[in-house]
Short mmCIF file of C-alpha atoms and ligand atoms in Angstrom, two decimals:
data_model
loop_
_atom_site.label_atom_id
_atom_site.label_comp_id
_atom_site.label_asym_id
_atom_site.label_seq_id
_atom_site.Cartn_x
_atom_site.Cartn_y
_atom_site.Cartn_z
CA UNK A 856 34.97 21.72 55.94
CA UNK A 857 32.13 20.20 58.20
CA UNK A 858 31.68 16.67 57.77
CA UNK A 859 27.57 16.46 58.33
CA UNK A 860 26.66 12.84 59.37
CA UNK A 861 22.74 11.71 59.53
CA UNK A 862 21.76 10.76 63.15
CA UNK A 863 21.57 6.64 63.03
CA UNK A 864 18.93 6.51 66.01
CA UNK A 865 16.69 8.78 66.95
CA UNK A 866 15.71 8.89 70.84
CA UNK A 867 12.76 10.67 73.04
CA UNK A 868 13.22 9.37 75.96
CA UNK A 869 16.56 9.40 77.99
CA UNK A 870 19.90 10.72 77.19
CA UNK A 871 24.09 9.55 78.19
CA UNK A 872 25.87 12.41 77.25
CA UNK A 873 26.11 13.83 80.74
CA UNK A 874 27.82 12.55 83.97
CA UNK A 875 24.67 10.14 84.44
CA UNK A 876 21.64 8.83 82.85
CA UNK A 877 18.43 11.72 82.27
CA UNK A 878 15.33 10.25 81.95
CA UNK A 879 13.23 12.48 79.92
CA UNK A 880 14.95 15.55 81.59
CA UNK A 881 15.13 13.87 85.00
CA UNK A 882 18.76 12.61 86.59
CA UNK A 883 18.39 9.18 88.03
CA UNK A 884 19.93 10.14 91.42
CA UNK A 885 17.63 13.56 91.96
CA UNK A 886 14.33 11.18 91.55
CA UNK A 887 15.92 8.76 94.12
CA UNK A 888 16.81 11.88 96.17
CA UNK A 889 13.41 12.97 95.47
CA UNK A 890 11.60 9.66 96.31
CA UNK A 891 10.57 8.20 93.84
CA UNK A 892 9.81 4.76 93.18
CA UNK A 893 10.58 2.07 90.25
CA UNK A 894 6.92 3.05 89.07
CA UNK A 895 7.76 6.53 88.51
CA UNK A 896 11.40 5.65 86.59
CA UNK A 897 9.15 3.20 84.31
CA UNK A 898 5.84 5.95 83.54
CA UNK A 899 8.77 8.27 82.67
CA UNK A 900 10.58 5.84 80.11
CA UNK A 901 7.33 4.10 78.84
CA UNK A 902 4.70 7.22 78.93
CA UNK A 903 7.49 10.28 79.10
CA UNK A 904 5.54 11.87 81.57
CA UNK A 905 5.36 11.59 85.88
CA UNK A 906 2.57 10.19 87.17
CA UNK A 907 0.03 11.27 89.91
CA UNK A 908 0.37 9.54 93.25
CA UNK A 909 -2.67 8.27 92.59
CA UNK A 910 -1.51 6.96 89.47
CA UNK A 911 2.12 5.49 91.15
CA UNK A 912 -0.09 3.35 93.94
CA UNK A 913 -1.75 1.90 90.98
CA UNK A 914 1.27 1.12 88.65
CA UNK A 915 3.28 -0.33 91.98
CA UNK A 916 0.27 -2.63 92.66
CA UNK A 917 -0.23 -4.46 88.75
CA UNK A 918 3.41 -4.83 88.72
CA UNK A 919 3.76 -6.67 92.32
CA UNK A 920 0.74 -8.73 91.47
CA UNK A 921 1.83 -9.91 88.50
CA UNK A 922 5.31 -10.50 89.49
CA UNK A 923 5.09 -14.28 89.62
CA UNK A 924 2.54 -16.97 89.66
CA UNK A 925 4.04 -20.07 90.60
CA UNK A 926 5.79 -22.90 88.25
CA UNK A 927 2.39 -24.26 86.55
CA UNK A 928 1.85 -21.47 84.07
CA UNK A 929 3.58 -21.15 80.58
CA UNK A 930 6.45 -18.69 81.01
CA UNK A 931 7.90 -19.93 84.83
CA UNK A 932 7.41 -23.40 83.37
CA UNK A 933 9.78 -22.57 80.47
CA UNK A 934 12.71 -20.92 82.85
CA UNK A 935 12.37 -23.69 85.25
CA UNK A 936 12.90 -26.47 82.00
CA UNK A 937 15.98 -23.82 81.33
CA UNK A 938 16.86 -23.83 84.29
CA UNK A 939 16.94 -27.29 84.94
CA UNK A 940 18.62 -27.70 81.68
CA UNK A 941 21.90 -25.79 83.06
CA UNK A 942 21.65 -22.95 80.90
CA UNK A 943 22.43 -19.68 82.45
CA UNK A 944 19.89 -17.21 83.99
CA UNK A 945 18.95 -14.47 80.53
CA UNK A 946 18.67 -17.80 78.37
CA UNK A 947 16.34 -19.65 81.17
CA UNK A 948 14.42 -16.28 81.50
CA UNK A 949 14.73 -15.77 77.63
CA UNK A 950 13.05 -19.04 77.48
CA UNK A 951 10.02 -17.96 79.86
CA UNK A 952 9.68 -14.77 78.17
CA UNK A 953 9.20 -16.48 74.81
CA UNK A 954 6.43 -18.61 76.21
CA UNK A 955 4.41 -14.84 76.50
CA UNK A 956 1.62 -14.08 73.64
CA UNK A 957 -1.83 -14.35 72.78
CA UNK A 958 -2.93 -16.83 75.49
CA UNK A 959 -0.50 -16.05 77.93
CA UNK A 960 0.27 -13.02 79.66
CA UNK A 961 0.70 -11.00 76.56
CA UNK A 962 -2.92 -10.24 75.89
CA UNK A 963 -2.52 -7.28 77.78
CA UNK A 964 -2.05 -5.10 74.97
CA UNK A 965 -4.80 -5.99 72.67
CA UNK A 966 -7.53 -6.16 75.62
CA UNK A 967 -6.55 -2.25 75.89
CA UNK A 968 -6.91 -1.87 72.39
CA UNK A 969 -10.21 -3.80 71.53
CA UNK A 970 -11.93 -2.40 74.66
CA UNK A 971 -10.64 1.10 74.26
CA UNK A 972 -12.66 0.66 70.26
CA UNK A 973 -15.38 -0.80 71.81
CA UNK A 974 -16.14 2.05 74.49
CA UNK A 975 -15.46 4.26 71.24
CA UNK A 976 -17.84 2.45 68.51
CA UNK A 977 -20.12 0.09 70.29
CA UNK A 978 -20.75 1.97 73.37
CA UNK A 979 -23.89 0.74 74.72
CA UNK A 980 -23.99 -2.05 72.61
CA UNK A 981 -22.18 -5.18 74.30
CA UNK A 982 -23.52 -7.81 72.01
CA UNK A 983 -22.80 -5.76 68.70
CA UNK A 984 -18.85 -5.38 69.91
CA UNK A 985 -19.08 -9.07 71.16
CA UNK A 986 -20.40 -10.40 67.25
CA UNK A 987 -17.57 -7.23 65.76
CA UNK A 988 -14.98 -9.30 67.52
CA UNK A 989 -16.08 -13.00 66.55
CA UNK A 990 -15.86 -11.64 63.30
CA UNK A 991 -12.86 -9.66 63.06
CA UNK A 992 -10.33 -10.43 65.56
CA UNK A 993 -11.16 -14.30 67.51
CA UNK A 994 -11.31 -14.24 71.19
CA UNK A 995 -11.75 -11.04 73.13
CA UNK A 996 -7.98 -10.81 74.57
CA UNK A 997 -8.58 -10.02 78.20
CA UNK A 998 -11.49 -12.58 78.49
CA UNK A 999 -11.35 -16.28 79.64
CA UNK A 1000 -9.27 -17.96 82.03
CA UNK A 1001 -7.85 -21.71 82.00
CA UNK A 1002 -8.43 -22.14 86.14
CA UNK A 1003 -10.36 -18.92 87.08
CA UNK A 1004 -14.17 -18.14 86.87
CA UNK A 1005 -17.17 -16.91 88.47
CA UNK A 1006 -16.88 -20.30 90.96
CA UNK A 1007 -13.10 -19.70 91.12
CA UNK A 1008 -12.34 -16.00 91.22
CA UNK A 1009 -9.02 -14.78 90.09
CA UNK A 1010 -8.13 -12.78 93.81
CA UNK A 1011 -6.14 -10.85 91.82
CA UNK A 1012 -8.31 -8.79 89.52
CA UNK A 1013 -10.81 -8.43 92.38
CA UNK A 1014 -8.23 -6.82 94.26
CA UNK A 1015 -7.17 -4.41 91.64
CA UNK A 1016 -10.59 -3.34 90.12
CA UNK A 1017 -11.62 -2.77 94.37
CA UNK A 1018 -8.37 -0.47 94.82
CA UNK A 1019 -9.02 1.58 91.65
CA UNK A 1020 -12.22 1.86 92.43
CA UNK A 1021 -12.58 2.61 95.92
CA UNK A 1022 -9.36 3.81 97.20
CA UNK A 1023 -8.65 6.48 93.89
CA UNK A 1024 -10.78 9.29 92.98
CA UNK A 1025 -9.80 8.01 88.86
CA UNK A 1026 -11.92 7.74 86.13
CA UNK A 1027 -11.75 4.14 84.48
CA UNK A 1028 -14.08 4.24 81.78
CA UNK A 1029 -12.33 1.13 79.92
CA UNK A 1030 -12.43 -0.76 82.78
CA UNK A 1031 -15.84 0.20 83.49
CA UNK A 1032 -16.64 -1.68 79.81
CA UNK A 1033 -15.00 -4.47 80.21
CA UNK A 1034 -16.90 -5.40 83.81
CA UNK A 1035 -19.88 -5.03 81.38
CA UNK A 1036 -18.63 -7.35 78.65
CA UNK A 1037 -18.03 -9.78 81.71
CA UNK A 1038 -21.18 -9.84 82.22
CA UNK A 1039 -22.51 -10.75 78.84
CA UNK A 1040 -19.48 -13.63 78.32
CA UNK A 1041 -20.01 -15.18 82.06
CA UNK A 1042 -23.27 -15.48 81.23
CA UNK A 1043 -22.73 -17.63 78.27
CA UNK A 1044 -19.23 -19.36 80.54
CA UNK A 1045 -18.40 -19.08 83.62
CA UNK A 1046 -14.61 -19.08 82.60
CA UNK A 1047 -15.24 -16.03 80.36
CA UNK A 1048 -13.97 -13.58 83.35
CA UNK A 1049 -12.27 -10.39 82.76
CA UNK A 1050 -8.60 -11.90 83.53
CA UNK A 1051 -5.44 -10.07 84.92
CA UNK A 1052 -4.50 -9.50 81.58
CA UNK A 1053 -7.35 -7.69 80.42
CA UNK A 1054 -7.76 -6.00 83.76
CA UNK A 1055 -4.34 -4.26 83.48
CA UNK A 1056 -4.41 -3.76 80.30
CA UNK A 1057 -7.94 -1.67 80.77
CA UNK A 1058 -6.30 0.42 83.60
CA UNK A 1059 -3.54 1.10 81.50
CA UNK A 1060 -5.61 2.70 78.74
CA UNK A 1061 -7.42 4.74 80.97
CA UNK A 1062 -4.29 5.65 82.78
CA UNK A 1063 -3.44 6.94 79.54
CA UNK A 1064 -0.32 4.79 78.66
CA UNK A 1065 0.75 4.35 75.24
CA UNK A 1066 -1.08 1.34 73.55
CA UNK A 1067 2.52 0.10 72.69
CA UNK A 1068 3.30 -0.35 76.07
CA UNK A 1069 0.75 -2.66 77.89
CA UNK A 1070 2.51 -5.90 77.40
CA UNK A 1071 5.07 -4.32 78.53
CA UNK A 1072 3.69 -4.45 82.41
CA UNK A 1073 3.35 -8.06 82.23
CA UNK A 1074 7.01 -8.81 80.54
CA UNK A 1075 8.44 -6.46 82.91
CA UNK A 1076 6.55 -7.87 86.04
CA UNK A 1077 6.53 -11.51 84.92
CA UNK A 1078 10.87 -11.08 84.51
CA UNK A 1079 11.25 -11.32 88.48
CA UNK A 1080 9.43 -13.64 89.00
CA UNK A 1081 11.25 -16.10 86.16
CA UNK A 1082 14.27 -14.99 87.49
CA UNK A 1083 12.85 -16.32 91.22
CA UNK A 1084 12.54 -19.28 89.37
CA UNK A 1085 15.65 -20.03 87.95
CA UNK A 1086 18.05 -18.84 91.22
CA UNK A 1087 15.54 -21.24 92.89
CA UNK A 1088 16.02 -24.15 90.49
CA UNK A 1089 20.08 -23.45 90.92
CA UNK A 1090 20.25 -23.11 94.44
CA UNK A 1091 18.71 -26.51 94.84
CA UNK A 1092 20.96 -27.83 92.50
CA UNK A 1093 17.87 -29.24 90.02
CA UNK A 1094 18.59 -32.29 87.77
CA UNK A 1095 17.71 -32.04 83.96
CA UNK A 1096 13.69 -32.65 83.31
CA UNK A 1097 12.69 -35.76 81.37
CA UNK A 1098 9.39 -36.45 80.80
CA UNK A 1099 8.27 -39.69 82.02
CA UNK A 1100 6.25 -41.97 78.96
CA UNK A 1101 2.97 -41.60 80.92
CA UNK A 1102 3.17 -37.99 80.68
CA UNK A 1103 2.87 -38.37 76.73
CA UNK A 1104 -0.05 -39.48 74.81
CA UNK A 1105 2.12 -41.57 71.81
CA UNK A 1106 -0.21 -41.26 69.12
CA UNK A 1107 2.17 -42.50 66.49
CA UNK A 1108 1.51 -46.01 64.53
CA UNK A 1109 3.58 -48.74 65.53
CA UNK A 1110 4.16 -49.87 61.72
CA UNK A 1111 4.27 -48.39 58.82
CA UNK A 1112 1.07 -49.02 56.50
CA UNK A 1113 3.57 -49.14 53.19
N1 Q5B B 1161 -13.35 -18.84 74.60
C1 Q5B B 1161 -6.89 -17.81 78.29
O1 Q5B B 1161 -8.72 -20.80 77.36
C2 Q5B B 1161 -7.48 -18.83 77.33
C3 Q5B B 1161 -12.55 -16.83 74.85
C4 Q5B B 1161 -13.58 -17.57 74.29
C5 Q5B B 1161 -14.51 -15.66 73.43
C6 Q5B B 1161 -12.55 -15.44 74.66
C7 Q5B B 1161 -8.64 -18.20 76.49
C8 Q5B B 1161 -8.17 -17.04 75.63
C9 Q5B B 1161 -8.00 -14.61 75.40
C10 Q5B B 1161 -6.52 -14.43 75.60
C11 Q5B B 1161 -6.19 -13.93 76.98
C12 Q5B B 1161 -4.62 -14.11 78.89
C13 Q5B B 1161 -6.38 -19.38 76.40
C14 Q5B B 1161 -5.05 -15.06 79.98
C15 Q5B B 1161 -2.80 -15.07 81.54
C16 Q5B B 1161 -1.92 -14.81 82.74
C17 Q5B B 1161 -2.12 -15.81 83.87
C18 Q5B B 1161 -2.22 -17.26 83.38
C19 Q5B B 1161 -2.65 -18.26 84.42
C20 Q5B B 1161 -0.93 -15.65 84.80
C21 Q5B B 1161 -8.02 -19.98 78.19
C22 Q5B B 1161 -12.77 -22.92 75.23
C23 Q5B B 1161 -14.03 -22.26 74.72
C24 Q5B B 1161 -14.06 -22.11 73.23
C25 Q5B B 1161 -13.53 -20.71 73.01
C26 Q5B B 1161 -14.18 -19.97 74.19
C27 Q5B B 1161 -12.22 -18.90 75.34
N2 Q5B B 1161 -11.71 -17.67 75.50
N3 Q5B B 1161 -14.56 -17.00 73.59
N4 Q5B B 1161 -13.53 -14.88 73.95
N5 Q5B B 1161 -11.57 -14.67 75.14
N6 Q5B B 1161 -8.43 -15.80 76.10
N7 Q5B B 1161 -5.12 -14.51 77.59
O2 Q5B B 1161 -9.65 -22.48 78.96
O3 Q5B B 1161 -17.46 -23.10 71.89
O4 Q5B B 1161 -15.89 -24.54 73.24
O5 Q5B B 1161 -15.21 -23.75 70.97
O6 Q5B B 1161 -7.59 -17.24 74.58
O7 Q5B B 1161 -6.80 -13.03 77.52
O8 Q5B B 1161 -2.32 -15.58 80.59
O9 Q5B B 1161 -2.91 -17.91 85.56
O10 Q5B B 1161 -2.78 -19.47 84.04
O11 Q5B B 1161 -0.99 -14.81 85.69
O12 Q5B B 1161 0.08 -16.35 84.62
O13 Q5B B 1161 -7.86 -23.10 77.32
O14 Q5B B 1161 -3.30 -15.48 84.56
O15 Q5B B 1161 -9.68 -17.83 77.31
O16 Q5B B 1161 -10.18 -22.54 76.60
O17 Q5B B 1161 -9.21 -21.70 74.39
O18 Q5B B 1161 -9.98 -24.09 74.71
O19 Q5B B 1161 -11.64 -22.21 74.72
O20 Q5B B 1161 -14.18 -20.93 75.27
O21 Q5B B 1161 -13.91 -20.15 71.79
O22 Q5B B 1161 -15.41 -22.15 72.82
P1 Q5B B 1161 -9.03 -22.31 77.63
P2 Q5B B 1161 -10.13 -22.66 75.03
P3 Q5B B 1161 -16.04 -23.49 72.18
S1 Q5B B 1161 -4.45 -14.57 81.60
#
């Protein structure tokens, strides 16, 4: 008789069984026939659904701004030491990608989060969601910025929270939130700006992408850049990094006590 095997996987969102890849429902060639554009392909696979134009322009511009950011920061720093190391490009990009988390570039998903439950449960109350997330959480992901403050404005964010709002017709009500919050942390540091993080991962939420999928914008956006990095690093032919002693505070005792 039948043999009846239990699925192993189960998927939602794209299927191989025909002469080319579906995403949800859609062949790969008919949306390039169709025009679409990277943006599109990732809404479908991340958020199952097509976005608006509207929505596309907005999805195109986080991921081109935060394709790269030059060698200082954590992630290109790691690929370039990979890199320069001689190990091949996914390991060197591998390395970057691991460098992504809490402080760097993967706050993207909890700012959407903790500002999506503060709009929800302390909605005019800025200073009550402030103390809720001293208490319960640490630092508000999204907020604070190593280089960047009121002084020093990240170009970035101003440039994306100006397009949403005055070239779409969108409602961002997270965003809208977290300018306030701004406004309360400035005021107590002038580092405590809304950063790119938090900024995309606001427009995200009110874009209504999955909460699962913020840091998601930042890995995928953050990859070509890292891989910029190590093709540069290669075609220059790079020798291995060593720090130098003065680049190293050895705190260790010269002797041992016992
Ligand atoms: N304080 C980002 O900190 C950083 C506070 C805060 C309340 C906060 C910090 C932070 C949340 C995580 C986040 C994404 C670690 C950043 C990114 C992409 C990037 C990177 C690039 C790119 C920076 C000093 C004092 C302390 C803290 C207080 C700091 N943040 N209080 N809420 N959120 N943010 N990450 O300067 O009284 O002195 O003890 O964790 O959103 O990663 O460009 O570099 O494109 O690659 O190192 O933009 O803000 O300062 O941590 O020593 O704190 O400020 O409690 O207070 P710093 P810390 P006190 S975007």
């Amino acid at each position: 008789g039948d043999v009846i095997v239990e699925p192993l996987i189960r998927t939602t969102i794209s299927d191989d069984r025909g002469e080319e890849p579906r995403y949800v429902g859609y062949a790969a060639s008919e949306l390039c026939e169709k025009g679409y554009g990277i943006e599109d392909v990732l809404a479908l696979l991340w958020n199952k659904k097509l976005p608006s134009r509207e929505e596309s322009e907005i999805i195109k511009r986080i991921v081109m701004i935060s394709a790269d950011h030059g060698p200082a920061v954590s992630g290109a720093f790691g690929a370039i030491l990979g890199a320069c190391a001689g190990i091949d490009m996914p390991q060197a990009v591998s390395a970057g990608m691991t460098m992504i988390g809490p402080r760097f570039g993967g706050a993207v998903t909890n700012a959407g989060k903790y500002f999506a439950y503060g709009v929800k449960e302390f909605p005019n109350d800025i200073p009550g969601f402030l103390s809720w997330m001293k208490q319960n959480v640490g630092p508000v992901p999204g907020i604070g910025h190593r280089v960047k403050s009121l002084k020093n404005p990240d170009k970035r964010v101003k440039y994306l929270v100006d397009y949403v709002k005055n070239h779409t017709s969108l409602h961002m009500p997270i965003l809208d939130y977290a300018l306030e919050v701004e406004k309360v942390t400035t005021s107590k540091k002038d580092n405590l700006i809304l950063n790119v993080d938090g900024t995309i991962g606001c427009i995200l939420v009110d874009l209504d992408f999955p909460e699962q999928s913020l840091n998601g914008f930042f890995v995928l956006a953050r990859t070509i850049g890292m891989i910029g990095h190590w093709i540069d690093q290669n075609t220059q032919n790079a020798r291995l990094i060593r720090l130098y002693d003065y680049l190293i505070n050895y705190a260790v005792k010269d002797e041992r006590e016992v």
